[in-house]
Amino acid sequence: MSTILITGSSRGIGAAALDMLAQRGVNVIGHRSRQSSDPSDRTLIAADFSDPLAAQNLWEEALDRSSGEITAVVNNAGLFDPNPIDSSDIEWLDGWEETLRINLTASAELSRFAVRHWQKNEVGGDGVRGRLVHVASRAAYRGDSPAHWHYAAAKGGMVAMHKTIARAYASEGILSFAITPGFTDTGMAGDYLESRGGAGLLADIPLGRVATPEEIARIIAFCAVDAPASMTGAVIDANGASYVR
């Protein structure tokens, strides 16, 4: 049975992907940044990626829960906090480094642990040892708001990392896919869209609406389970044609 680790799966895209894969009979290990306030709720592994040790701790606990058989990792966890250019120097630097650690460095650590793990495994009947799925952003190509240099840079770095992994390890049966959503309705879309221009923002999306978490989750599930090996290295856009390339 496939065992898939999904980071950032307590809400939004990650929660939708976890539910969708679980409904397909996949053994899914979820992650959240902080422990639930409900002592009985330990279904998601808590790991705060602002802590440099968190990614390794998450990987080791996920391996333990899966009896050492993780077949795919979905790097979905992310932080989208503004970092205005007129912040104090130290505040701006702290915001930059926290966003890159959570959005990029933790994903790189988990990807490294996974690649090294799969390199020790036998190749499956389909020639695949493992799959990485990186949930990046349209911002990787189009950029983002003036307060989100750090977010765009982190997502651009994720896409570059993904392409490097795909090229480096395809011959070993290790596959990598990236998804670049645009705006997605994660439960706070109304207030968020209003803060970013509301109707004006939607006017920039030819589809006329933002994506739903379920739409992005379907792409994640496809990449994590079904995508053919020849697709490794692909970057899949899901932005309502607001950015085409």
Coordinates of N, CA and C in Angstrom, one line a residue:
M1 N 0.8 -1.2 0.0 CA 0.0 0.0 0.0 C 0.9 1.2 0.0
S2 N 0.5 2.3 -0.8 CA 1.2 3.5 -0.8 C 1.0 4.2 0.5
T3 N 2.1 4.9 1.0 CA 2.1 5.7 2.2 C 2.6 7.1 1.8
I4 N 1.8 8.1 1.9 CA 2.2 9.5 1.4 C 2.2 10.4 2.6
L5 N 3.3 11.2 2.7 CA 3.4 12.2 3.7 C 3.0 13.6 3.1
I6 N 2.1 14.2 3.7 CA 1.6 15.6 3.2 C 1.8 16.6 4.3
T7 N 2.6 17.6 4.0 CA 2.9 18.7 5.0 C 1.8 19.7 4.8
G8 N 1.5 20.4 5.9 CA 0.5 21.5 5.9 C -0.9 21.0 5.6
S9 N -1.3 19.9 6.3 CA -2.5 19.2 5.9 C -3.6 19.4 7.0
S10 N -3.5 20.4 7.8 CA -4.6 20.6 8.8 C -5.7 21.5 8.2
R11 N -5.5 22.1 7.0 CA -6.6 22.9 6.4 C -6.3 23.1 4.9
G12 N -7.2 23.7 4.3 CA -7.0 24.2 2.9 C -6.6 23.1 1.9
I13 N -5.7 23.4 1.1 CA -5.2 22.4 0.0 C -4.7 21.1 0.6
G14 N -3.9 21.2 1.7 CA -3.4 20.0 2.3 C -4.4 19.1 2.8
A15 N -5.4 19.7 3.5 CA -6.5 18.9 4.1 C -7.3 18.2 3.0
A16 N -7.6 19.0 1.9 CA -8.4 18.4 0.8 C -7.6 17.2 0.2
A17 N -6.3 17.4 0.0 CA -5.5 16.3 -0.6 C -5.4 15.1 0.3
L18 N -5.3 15.3 1.6 CA -5.3 14.2 2.6 C -6.6 13.4 2.5
D19 N -7.7 14.1 2.5 CA -9.0 13.5 2.4 C -9.2 12.7 1.1
M20 N -8.8 13.3 0.0 CA -9.0 12.7 -1.3 C -8.2 11.4 -1.4
L21 N -6.9 11.5 -0.9 CA -6.1 10.3 -1.0 C -6.5 9.2 -0.1
A22 N -7.0 9.6 1.1 CA -7.5 8.6 2.1 C -8.7 7.9 1.5
Q23 N -9.6 8.6 0.8 CA -10.8 8.0 0.2 C -10.4 7.0 -0.9
R24 N -9.2 7.2 -1.4 CA -8.7 6.2 -2.5 C -8.1 5.0 -1.8
G25 N -8.0 5.0 -0.5 CA -7.4 3.8 0.2 C -5.9 4.0 0.4
V26 N -5.4 5.2 0.2 CA -4.0 5.4 0.4 C -3.7 5.7 1.9
N27 N -2.7 5.1 2.4 CA -2.3 5.4 3.8 C -1.6 6.8 3.8
V28 N -2.3 7.8 4.5 CA -1.8 9.2 4.4 C -1.3 9.6 5.8
I29 N -0.1 10.2 5.9 CA 0.4 10.7 7.1 C 0.4 12.3 7.0
G30 N -0.4 12.9 7.9 CA -0.5 14.4 7.8 C 0.4 15.1 8.7
H31 N 0.4 16.4 8.5 CA 1.3 17.3 9.3 C 0.6 18.6 9.6
R32 N 0.9 19.1 10.8 CA 0.4 20.5 11.1 C 1.5 21.2 11.8
S33 N 1.5 22.5 11.8 CA 2.6 23.3 12.4 C 2.7 23.2 13.9
R34 N 1.5 23.1 14.5 CA 1.5 23.1 16.0 C 0.5 22.0 16.5
Q35 N 0.8 21.5 17.7 CA 0.0 20.4 18.2 C -1.4 20.9 18.5
S36 N -2.4 20.0 18.2 CA -3.8 20.3 18.4 C -4.1 20.6 19.9
S37 N -5.0 21.5 20.2 CA -5.4 21.7 21.6 C -6.2 20.6 22.1
D38 N -6.7 19.7 21.3 CA -7.4 18.5 21.7 C -6.4 17.4 22.0
P39 N -6.2 17.0 23.2 CA -5.3 15.9 23.5 C -5.5 14.6 22.8
S40 N -6.8 14.4 22.4 CA -7.1 13.1 21.8 C -6.8 13.2 20.3
D41 N -6.5 14.3 19.8 CA -6.2 14.5 18.3 C -4.7 14.5 18.1
R42 N -4.2 13.3 17.7 CA -2.8 13.2 17.4 C -2.6 12.6 16.0
T43 N -3.7 12.7 15.2 CA -3.6 12.1 13.9 C -2.6 12.8 12.9
L44 N -2.4 14.1 13.1 CA -1.4 14.9 12.3 C -0.2 15.1 13.2
I45 N 1.0 14.8 12.6 CA 2.2 15.1 13.3 C 2.5 16.5 13.4
A46 N 2.8 17.0 14.6 CA 3.1 18.5 14.8 C 4.5 18.7 14.6
A47 N 4.9 19.7 13.8 CA 6.2 20.1 13.5 C 6.2 21.5 13.0
D48 N 6.9 22.4 13.8 CA 6.9 23.8 13.4 C 8.2 24.1 12.6
F49 N 8.0 24.3 11.3 CA 9.2 24.4 10.4 C 10.1 25.6 10.6
S50 N 9.6 26.5 11.5 CA 10.5 27.6 11.8 C 11.7 27.1 12.7
D51 N 11.5 25.9 13.3 CA 12.5 25.2 14.1 C 13.4 24.4 13.1
P52 N 14.7 24.7 13.0 CA 15.6 23.9 12.1 C 15.6 22.4 12.2
L53 N 15.1 21.9 13.4 CA 15.1 20.5 13.6 C 13.8 19.8 13.2
A54 N 12.8 20.7 12.9 CA 11.4 20.1 12.8 C 11.3 19.2 11.6
A55 N 11.9 19.5 10.5 CA 11.7 18.7 9.3 C 12.3 17.3 9.5
Q56 N 13.4 17.2 10.1 CA 14.0 15.9 10.4 C 13.1 15.1 11.4
N57 N 12.6 15.8 12.4 CA 11.8 15.1 13.4 C 10.5 14.6 12.7
L58 N 9.9 15.4 11.9 CA 8.7 15.0 11.1 C 9.0 13.7 10.3
W59 N 10.1 13.8 9.5 CA 10.5 12.7 8.7 C 10.7 11.4 9.5
E60 N 11.4 11.5 10.6 CA 11.6 10.3 11.4 C 10.3 9.7 12.0
E61 N 9.4 10.6 12.5 CA 8.2 10.1 13.0 C 7.3 9.5 11.9
A62 N 7.3 10.1 10.7 CA 6.5 9.6 9.6 C 7.1 8.2 9.2
L63 N 8.4 8.1 9.2 CA 8.9 6.8 8.9 C 8.5 5.7 9.9
D64 N 8.5 6.1 11.1 CA 8.1 5.2 12.2 C 6.7 4.8 12.0
R65 N 5.8 5.7 11.8 CA 4.4 5.4 11.6 C 4.1 4.6 10.4
S66 N 4.9 4.7 9.4 CA 4.7 3.9 8.1 C 5.5 2.7 8.0
S67 N 6.2 2.3 9.1 CA 7.1 1.1 9.2 C 8.2 1.2 8.1
G68 N 8.6 2.4 7.8 CA 9.7 2.7 6.9 C 9.3 2.6 5.4
E69 N 8.1 2.8 5.1 CA 7.6 2.6 3.7 C 6.9 3.9 3.2
I70 N 7.6 5.0 3.1 CA 7.0 6.2 2.5 C 7.2 6.2 1.0
T71 N 6.1 6.3 0.3 CA 6.3 6.2 -1.2 C 6.2 7.5 -1.9
A72 N 5.7 8.5 -1.2 CA 5.6 9.9 -1.8 C 5.6 10.9 -0.7
V73 N 6.1 12.1 -1.0 CA 6.1 13.2 -0.1 C 5.5 14.4 -0.8
V74 N 4.5 15.1 -0.2 CA 3.9 16.3 -0.8 C 4.3 17.5 0.0
N75 N 5.2 18.3 -0.5 CA 5.6 19.5 0.1 C 4.6 20.6 -0.1
N76 N 3.7 20.7 0.9 CA 2.6 21.7 0.7 C 2.6 22.8 1.8
A77 N 3.2 22.6 2.9 CA 3.2 23.6 4.0 C 3.8 24.9 3.5
G78 N 3.2 26.0 3.9 CA 3.7 27.3 3.5 C 3.2 28.4 4.4
L79 N 3.9 29.5 4.3 CA 3.6 30.7 5.1 C 3.5 31.9 4.1
F80 N 2.4 32.7 4.3 CA 2.1 33.8 3.4 C 1.9 35.1 4.2
D81 N 2.9 35.5 4.9 CA 2.8 36.7 5.7 C 3.5 37.9 5.0
P82 N 2.8 39.1 5.0 CA 3.4 40.2 4.3 C 4.7 40.6 5.0
N83 N 5.6 41.2 4.3 CA 6.9 41.7 4.8 C 7.2 43.1 4.1
P84 N 6.5 44.2 4.6 CA 6.6 45.4 3.9 C 8.0 45.9 3.8
I85 N 8.3 46.6 2.7 CA 9.7 47.1 2.5 C 10.1 48.1 3.5
D86 N 9.1 48.8 4.1 CA 9.5 49.9 5.1 C 9.4 49.4 6.5
S87 N 9.5 48.1 6.7 CA 9.7 47.5 8.0 C 11.1 47.9 8.5
S88 N 11.3 47.7 9.8 CA 12.7 47.9 10.3 C 13.6 46.9 9.6
D89 N 14.9 47.2 9.6 CA 15.8 46.2 9.0 C 15.8 44.8 9.5
I90 N 15.7 44.8 10.9 CA 15.7 43.4 11.5 C 14.4 42.7 11.3
E91 N 13.3 43.5 11.3 CA 12.0 42.8 11.1 C 11.9 42.3 9.7
W92 N 12.4 43.1 8.7 CA 12.4 42.7 7.3 C 13.2 41.4 7.1
L93 N 14.4 41.4 7.7 CA 15.3 40.2 7.5 C 14.7 39.0 8.2
D94 N 14.1 39.2 9.4 CA 13.5 38.1 10.1 C 12.3 37.5 9.3
G95 N 11.5 38.4 8.7 CA 10.4 37.9 7.9 C 10.9 37.2 6.7
W96 N 11.9 37.7 6.1 CA 12.5 37.0 4.9 C 13.0 35.6 5.2
E97 N 13.7 35.5 6.3 CA 14.4 34.2 6.7 C 13.3 33.2 7.2
E98 N 12.3 33.7 7.9 CA 11.3 32.7 8.4 C 10.5 32.1 7.2
T99 N 10.1 33.0 6.2 CA 9.4 32.5 5.1 C 10.2 31.6 4.2
L100 N 11.5 31.9 4.0 CA 12.3 30.9 3.2 C 12.5 29.6 4.0
R101 N 12.7 29.7 5.3 CA 12.8 28.4 6.0 C 11.6 27.5 5.9
I102 N 10.4 28.1 6.1 CA 9.2 27.3 6.2 C 8.8 26.9 4.7
N103 N 8.9 27.8 3.8 CA 8.4 27.5 2.4 C 9.4 26.8 1.5
L104 N 10.7 26.9 1.8 CA 11.7 26.3 0.9 C 12.6 25.4 1.6
T105 N 13.3 25.8 2.7 CA 14.3 25.0 3.3 C 13.7 23.7 3.9
A106 N 12.6 23.8 4.6 CA 12.0 22.6 5.1 C 11.6 21.6 4.0
S107 N 11.1 22.1 2.9 CA 10.8 21.3 1.7 C 12.1 20.6 1.2
A108 N 13.1 21.4 1.1 CA 14.4 20.8 0.7 C 14.9 19.7 1.6
E109 N 14.8 19.9 2.9 CA 15.2 18.9 3.8 C 14.4 17.6 3.7
L110 N 13.1 17.8 3.6 CA 12.3 16.6 3.4 C 12.5 15.9 2.1
S111 N 12.8 16.6 1.1 CA 13.1 16.1 -0.2 C 14.4 15.3 -0.2
R112 N 15.4 15.9 0.5 CA 16.7 15.2 0.7 C 16.5 13.9 1.4
F113 N 15.8 13.9 2.6 CA 15.6 12.7 3.3 C 14.9 11.6 2.5
A114 N 13.9 12.1 1.7 CA 13.1 11.1 0.9 C 14.0 10.5 -0.2
V115 N 14.8 11.3 -0.9 CA 15.6 10.8 -2.0 C 16.6 9.8 -1.5
R116 N 17.3 10.1 -0.3 CA 18.2 9.2 0.2 C 17.6 7.9 0.7
H117 N 16.3 8.0 1.2 CA 15.6 6.8 1.6 C 15.3 6.0 0.4
W118 N 14.8 6.6 -0.7 CA 14.4 5.8 -1.8 C 15.6 5.2 -2.5
Q119 N 16.7 5.8 -2.5 CA 17.9 5.3 -3.1 C 18.3 4.0 -2.5
K120 N 17.9 3.7 -1.3 CA 18.2 2.4 -0.6 C 17.2 1.3 -0.9
N121 N 16.1 1.7 -1.5 CA 15.0 0.8 -1.8 C 15.1 0.1 -3.1
E122 N 14.4 -1.0 -3.3 CA 14.3 -1.7 -4.5 C 13.4 -0.9 -5.5
V123 N 13.7 -1.0 -6.8 CA 12.8 -0.4 -7.7 C 11.5 -1.2 -7.8
G124 N 10.4 -0.5 -7.9 CA 9.1 -1.2 -8.0 C 8.8 -1.8 -9.4
G125 N 7.8 -2.5 -9.5 CA 7.5 -3.1 -10.8 C 7.3 -2.1 -11.9
D126 N 6.9 -0.9 -11.5 CA 6.7 0.2 -12.5 C 7.9 1.0 -12.7
G127 N 9.0 0.6 -12.1 CA 10.3 1.3 -12.2 C 10.4 2.5 -11.3
V128 N 9.5 2.8 -10.4 CA 9.4 4.0 -9.6 C 9.8 3.6 -8.1
R129 N 10.7 4.4 -7.6 CA 11.1 4.2 -6.2 C 10.3 5.2 -5.3
G130 N 10.1 6.4 -5.7 CA 9.4 7.3 -4.9 C 9.0 8.6 -5.7
R131 N 8.1 9.4 -5.2 CA 7.6 10.6 -5.8 C 7.6 11.7 -4.9
L132 N 8.0 12.9 -5.4 CA 7.9 14.1 -4.7 C 6.9 15.0 -5.4
V133 N 6.1 15.7 -4.7 CA 5.1 16.7 -5.2 C 5.3 18.0 -4.5
H134 N 5.7 19.0 -5.2 CA 5.9 20.3 -4.6 C 4.8 21.3 -4.9
V135 N 4.1 21.8 -3.9 CA 3.1 22.8 -4.2 C 3.7 24.2 -4.1
A136 N 4.0 24.7 -5.2 CA 4.6 26.0 -5.3 C 3.6 27.1 -5.5
S137 N 3.7 28.0 -6.5 CA 2.8 29.1 -6.7 C 3.0 29.7 -8.0
R138 N 2.0 30.3 -8.5 CA 2.1 31.2 -9.7 C 3.1 32.2 -9.5
A139 N 3.3 32.6 -8.2 CA 4.3 33.7 -7.9 C 5.7 33.3 -8.3
A140 N 6.0 32.0 -8.5 CA 7.3 31.6 -8.9 C 7.7 32.1 -10.2
Y141 N 6.7 32.4 -11.1 CA 6.9 32.9 -12.4 C 6.5 34.3 -12.6
R142 N 5.3 34.7 -12.0 CA 4.8 36.0 -12.2 C 5.2 37.0 -11.1
G143 N 5.7 36.5 -10.0 CA 6.0 37.4 -8.9 C 4.8 37.6 -8.1
D144 N 4.9 38.4 -7.0 CA 3.7 38.7 -6.1 C 3.7 40.1 -5.7
S145 N 3.0 40.5 -4.7 CA 2.8 41.9 -4.3 C 4.2 42.4 -3.8
P146 N 4.3 43.8 -3.6 CA 5.5 44.4 -3.1 C 5.8 44.0 -1.7
A147 N 4.8 43.4 -1.0 CA 5.1 43.0 0.4 C 5.5 41.5 0.5
H148 N 5.6 40.9 -0.7 CA 5.8 39.4 -0.7 C 7.0 39.0 -1.6
W149 N 8.1 39.8 -1.6 CA 9.3 39.4 -2.3 C 9.7 38.0 -1.8
H150 N 9.7 37.8 -0.5 CA 10.2 36.6 0.1 C 9.4 35.4 -0.3
Y151 N 8.1 35.5 -0.4 CA 7.2 34.4 -0.8 C 7.5 34.0 -2.3
A152 N 7.5 35.0 -3.2 CA 7.8 34.7 -4.6 C 9.2 34.1 -4.7
A153 N 10.2 34.5 -4.0 CA 11.5 34.0 -4.1 C 11.5 32.5 -3.6
A154 N 10.8 32.3 -2.5 CA 10.8 30.9 -2.0 C 10.1 29.9 -3.0
K155 N 9.0 30.4 -3.6 CA 8.3 29.5 -4.5 C 9.1 29.3 -5.8
G156 N 9.8 30.4 -6.2 CA 10.7 30.3 -7.4 C 11.8 29.3 -7.1
G157 N 12.3 29.3 -5.9 CA 13.4 28.4 -5.5 C 12.8 27.0 -5.4
M158 N 11.6 26.8 -5.0 CA 11.0 25.5 -5.0 C 10.9 24.9 -6.4
V159 N 10.5 25.7 -7.4 CA 10.4 25.2 -8.7 C 11.8 24.8 -9.3
A160 N 12.8 25.6 -9.0 CA 14.1 25.4 -9.5 C 14.7 24.1 -8.8
M161 N 14.4 23.9 -7.5 CA 14.8 22.7 -6.8 C 14.1 21.5 -7.4
H162 N 12.8 21.6 -7.7 CA 12.1 20.5 -8.2 C 12.7 20.0 -9.6
K163 N 13.0 21.0 -10.4 CA 13.5 20.7 -11.7 C 14.9 20.0 -11.6
T164 N 15.7 20.4 -10.7 CA 17.0 19.8 -10.4 C 16.9 18.4 -9.9
I165 N 16.0 18.2 -9.0 CA 15.7 16.8 -8.5 C 15.3 15.9 -9.6
A166 N 14.3 16.4 -10.4 CA 13.8 15.6 -11.5 C 14.9 15.1 -12.5
R167 N 15.8 16.0 -12.8 CA 16.8 15.7 -13.8 C 17.9 14.8 -13.1
A168 N 18.1 15.0 -11.9 CA 19.2 14.3 -11.2 C 18.9 12.9 -10.9
Y169 N 17.6 12.6 -10.6 CA 17.3 11.2 -10.1 C 16.3 10.4 -10.9
A170 N 15.9 10.9 -12.1 CA 15.0 10.2 -12.9 C 15.5 8.8 -13.2
S171 N 16.8 8.7 -13.5 CA 17.4 7.4 -13.9 C 17.3 6.4 -12.7
E172 N 17.1 6.9 -11.5 CA 17.0 6.0 -10.3 C 15.5 5.7 -9.9
G173 N 14.6 6.1 -10.8 CA 13.2 5.9 -10.5 C 12.6 6.8 -9.4
I174 N 13.2 8.0 -9.2 CA 12.7 8.9 -8.3 C 12.2 10.1 -9.1
L175 N 10.9 10.3 -8.9 CA 10.1 11.3 -9.7 C 9.8 12.6 -8.9
S176 N 9.7 13.7 -9.7 CA 9.4 15.0 -9.0 C 8.4 15.7 -9.9
F177 N 7.4 16.3 -9.2 CA 6.4 17.1 -9.9 C 6.2 18.4 -9.1
A178 N 5.8 19.4 -9.8 CA 5.5 20.7 -9.1 C 4.1 21.2 -9.6
I179 N 3.4 21.9 -8.7 CA 2.1 22.5 -9.0 C 2.2 23.9 -8.7
T180 N 1.7 24.8 -9.6 CA 1.8 26.2 -9.3 C 0.4 26.8 -9.4
P181 N -0.3 26.8 -8.2 CA -1.6 27.4 -8.2 C -1.6 28.9 -8.2
G182 N -2.7 29.5 -8.6 CA -2.9 30.9 -8.4 C -3.6 31.1 -7.1
F183 N -4.5 32.1 -7.0 CA -5.3 32.2 -5.8 C -6.2 31.0 -5.6
T184 N -6.3 30.6 -4.4 CA -7.1 29.4 -4.0 C -8.0 29.8 -2.8
D185 N -9.3 29.3 -2.9 CA -10.2 29.6 -1.8 C -10.0 28.6 -0.7
T186 N -9.2 29.1 0.3 CA -8.9 28.2 1.5 C -9.7 28.5 2.7
G187 N -10.9 29.1 2.5 CA -11.8 29.4 3.7 C -11.8 30.9 4.1
M188 N -10.8 31.6 3.7 CA -10.7 33.0 4.1 C -10.6 33.9 2.8
A189 N -11.1 33.3 1.7 CA -10.9 34.0 0.4 C -11.6 35.3 0.3
G190 N -12.8 35.4 0.9 CA -13.6 36.7 0.8 C -12.8 37.8 1.4
D191 N -12.3 37.7 2.6 CA -11.6 38.8 3.2 C -10.2 39.0 2.5
Y192 N -9.6 37.9 2.1 CA -8.3 38.0 1.4 C -8.5 38.7 0.0
L193 N -9.5 38.3 -0.7 CA -9.6 38.9 -2.0 C -10.0 40.4 -1.9
E194 N -10.8 40.7 -0.9 CA -11.1 42.1 -0.7 C -9.8 42.9 -0.4
S195 N -8.9 42.3 0.4 CA -7.7 43.0 0.8 C -6.8 43.2 -0.4
R196 N -6.9 42.3 -1.5 CA -6.1 42.4 -2.6 C -6.8 43.0 -3.9
G197 N -7.9 43.7 -3.6 CA -8.6 44.4 -4.7 C -9.9 43.8 -5.1
G198 N -10.3 42.7 -4.5 CA -11.7 42.2 -4.8 C -12.0 41.9 -6.2
A199 N -13.0 42.6 -6.7 CA -13.4 42.4 -8.1 C -12.3 42.7 -9.1
G200 N -11.4 43.6 -8.8 CA -10.3 43.9 -9.7 C -9.4 42.7 -9.8
L201 N -9.2 42.0 -8.7 CA -8.3 40.8 -8.7 C -9.0 39.7 -9.6
L202 N -10.3 39.5 -9.4 CA -11.0 38.5 -10.1 C -11.0 38.8 -11.6
A203 N -11.0 40.1 -11.9 CA -11.0 40.5 -13.3 C -9.7 40.1 -14.0
D204 N -8.7 39.8 -13.3 CA -7.4 39.4 -13.8 C -7.4 37.9 -14.0
I205 N -8.4 37.2 -13.7 CA -8.5 35.7 -13.8 C -9.5 35.4 -14.9
P206 N -9.1 35.0 -16.1 CA -10.1 34.8 -17.2 C -11.2 33.8 -16.8
L207 N -10.9 32.8 -15.9 CA -11.9 31.9 -15.5 C -13.0 32.5 -14.7
G208 N -12.7 33.7 -14.1 CA -13.7 34.4 -13.4 C -13.8 34.0 -11.9
R209 N -13.0 33.1 -11.4 CA -13.0 32.7 -10.0 C -11.7 32.2 -9.6
V210 N -11.5 32.0 -8.3 CA -10.2 31.4 -7.8 C -10.4 29.9 -7.8
A211 N -9.4 29.2 -7.7 CA -9.4 27.7 -7.6 C -10.0 27.3 -6.3
T212 N -10.5 26.1 -6.2 CA -11.0 25.5 -5.0 C -9.8 24.5 -4.5
P213 N -9.8 24.3 -3.1 CA -8.8 23.4 -2.6 C -8.9 22.0 -3.3
E214 N -10.1 21.6 -3.5 CA -10.4 20.3 -4.1 C -9.7 20.1 -5.5
E215 N -9.8 21.2 -6.3 CA -9.2 21.2 -7.6 C -7.7 21.0 -7.5
I216 N -7.0 21.7 -6.6 CA -5.6 21.5 -6.5 C -5.3 20.1 -5.9
A217 N -6.1 19.7 -5.0 CA -5.9 18.3 -4.4 C -6.0 17.2 -5.4
R218 N -6.9 17.4 -6.4 CA -6.9 16.4 -7.5 C -5.6 16.3 -8.3
I219 N -5.0 17.4 -8.5 CA -3.7 17.4 -9.2 C -2.6 16.8 -8.3
I220 N -2.7 17.1 -7.0 CA -1.7 16.5 -6.1 C -1.9 15.0 -6.1
A221 N -3.1 14.5 -6.0 CA -3.3 13.1 -6.0 C -2.8 12.4 -7.2
F222 N -3.1 13.1 -8.4 CA -2.6 12.5 -9.6 C -1.1 12.4 -9.7
C223 N -0.4 13.4 -9.2 CA 1.0 13.4 -9.3 C 1.6 12.4 -8.3
A224 N 1.0 12.3 -7.1 CA 1.5 11.4 -6.0 C 1.3 10.0 -6.3
V225 N 0.3 9.7 -7.2 CA -0.1 8.2 -7.3 C -0.1 7.8 -8.8
D226 N -0.7 8.6 -9.7 CA -1.0 8.2 -11.0 C -0.1 8.7 -12.2
A227 N 0.5 9.8 -12.0 CA 1.2 10.4 -13.1 C 2.3 9.5 -13.7
P228 N 2.3 9.4 -15.0 CA 3.4 8.5 -15.6 C 4.8 9.0 -15.4
A229 N 5.7 8.1 -15.3 CA 7.1 8.5 -15.1 C 7.6 9.5 -16.0
S230 N 7.1 9.5 -17.3 CA 7.6 10.4 -18.3 C 7.2 11.9 -18.0
M231 N 6.3 12.1 -17.0 CA 6.0 13.4 -16.6 C 6.9 14.0 -15.6
T232 N 7.9 13.3 -15.1 CA 8.7 13.8 -14.1 C 9.4 15.1 -14.6
G233 N 9.5 16.1 -13.7 CA 10.0 17.4 -14.1 C 9.0 18.4 -14.5
A234 N 7.7 17.9 -14.7 CA 6.6 18.8 -15.1 C 6.3 19.8 -14.0
V235 N 5.9 21.0 -14.5 CA 5.3 22.0 -13.6 C 3.9 22.2 -14.1
I236 N 2.9 22.0 -13.3 CA 1.5 22.1 -13.7 C 0.8 23.3 -13.1
D237 N 0.4 24.2 -14.0 CA -0.2 25.5 -13.7 C -1.7 25.2 -13.4
A238 N -2.2 26.0 -12.4 CA -3.6 25.9 -12.0 C -4.1 27.3 -11.5
N239 N -4.2 28.2 -12.5 CA -4.4 29.6 -12.0 C -5.5 30.3 -12.8
G240 N -6.4 29.5 -13.5 CA -7.5 30.1 -14.2 C -7.1 30.9 -15.4
A241 N -5.9 30.6 -15.9 CA -5.4 31.4 -17.1 C -4.9 32.8 -16.7
S242 N -4.7 33.1 -15.4 CA -4.3 34.4 -15.0 C -2.8 34.6 -15.3
Y243 N -2.1 33.5 -15.5 CA -0.7 33.5 -16.0 C -0.4 32.3 -16.9
V244 N -0.2 32.5 -18.1 CA 0.1 31.4 -19.0 C 1.5 31.6 -19.6
R245 N 2.2 30.5 -19.9 CA 3.6 30.6 -20.3 C 3.8 29.4 -21.3

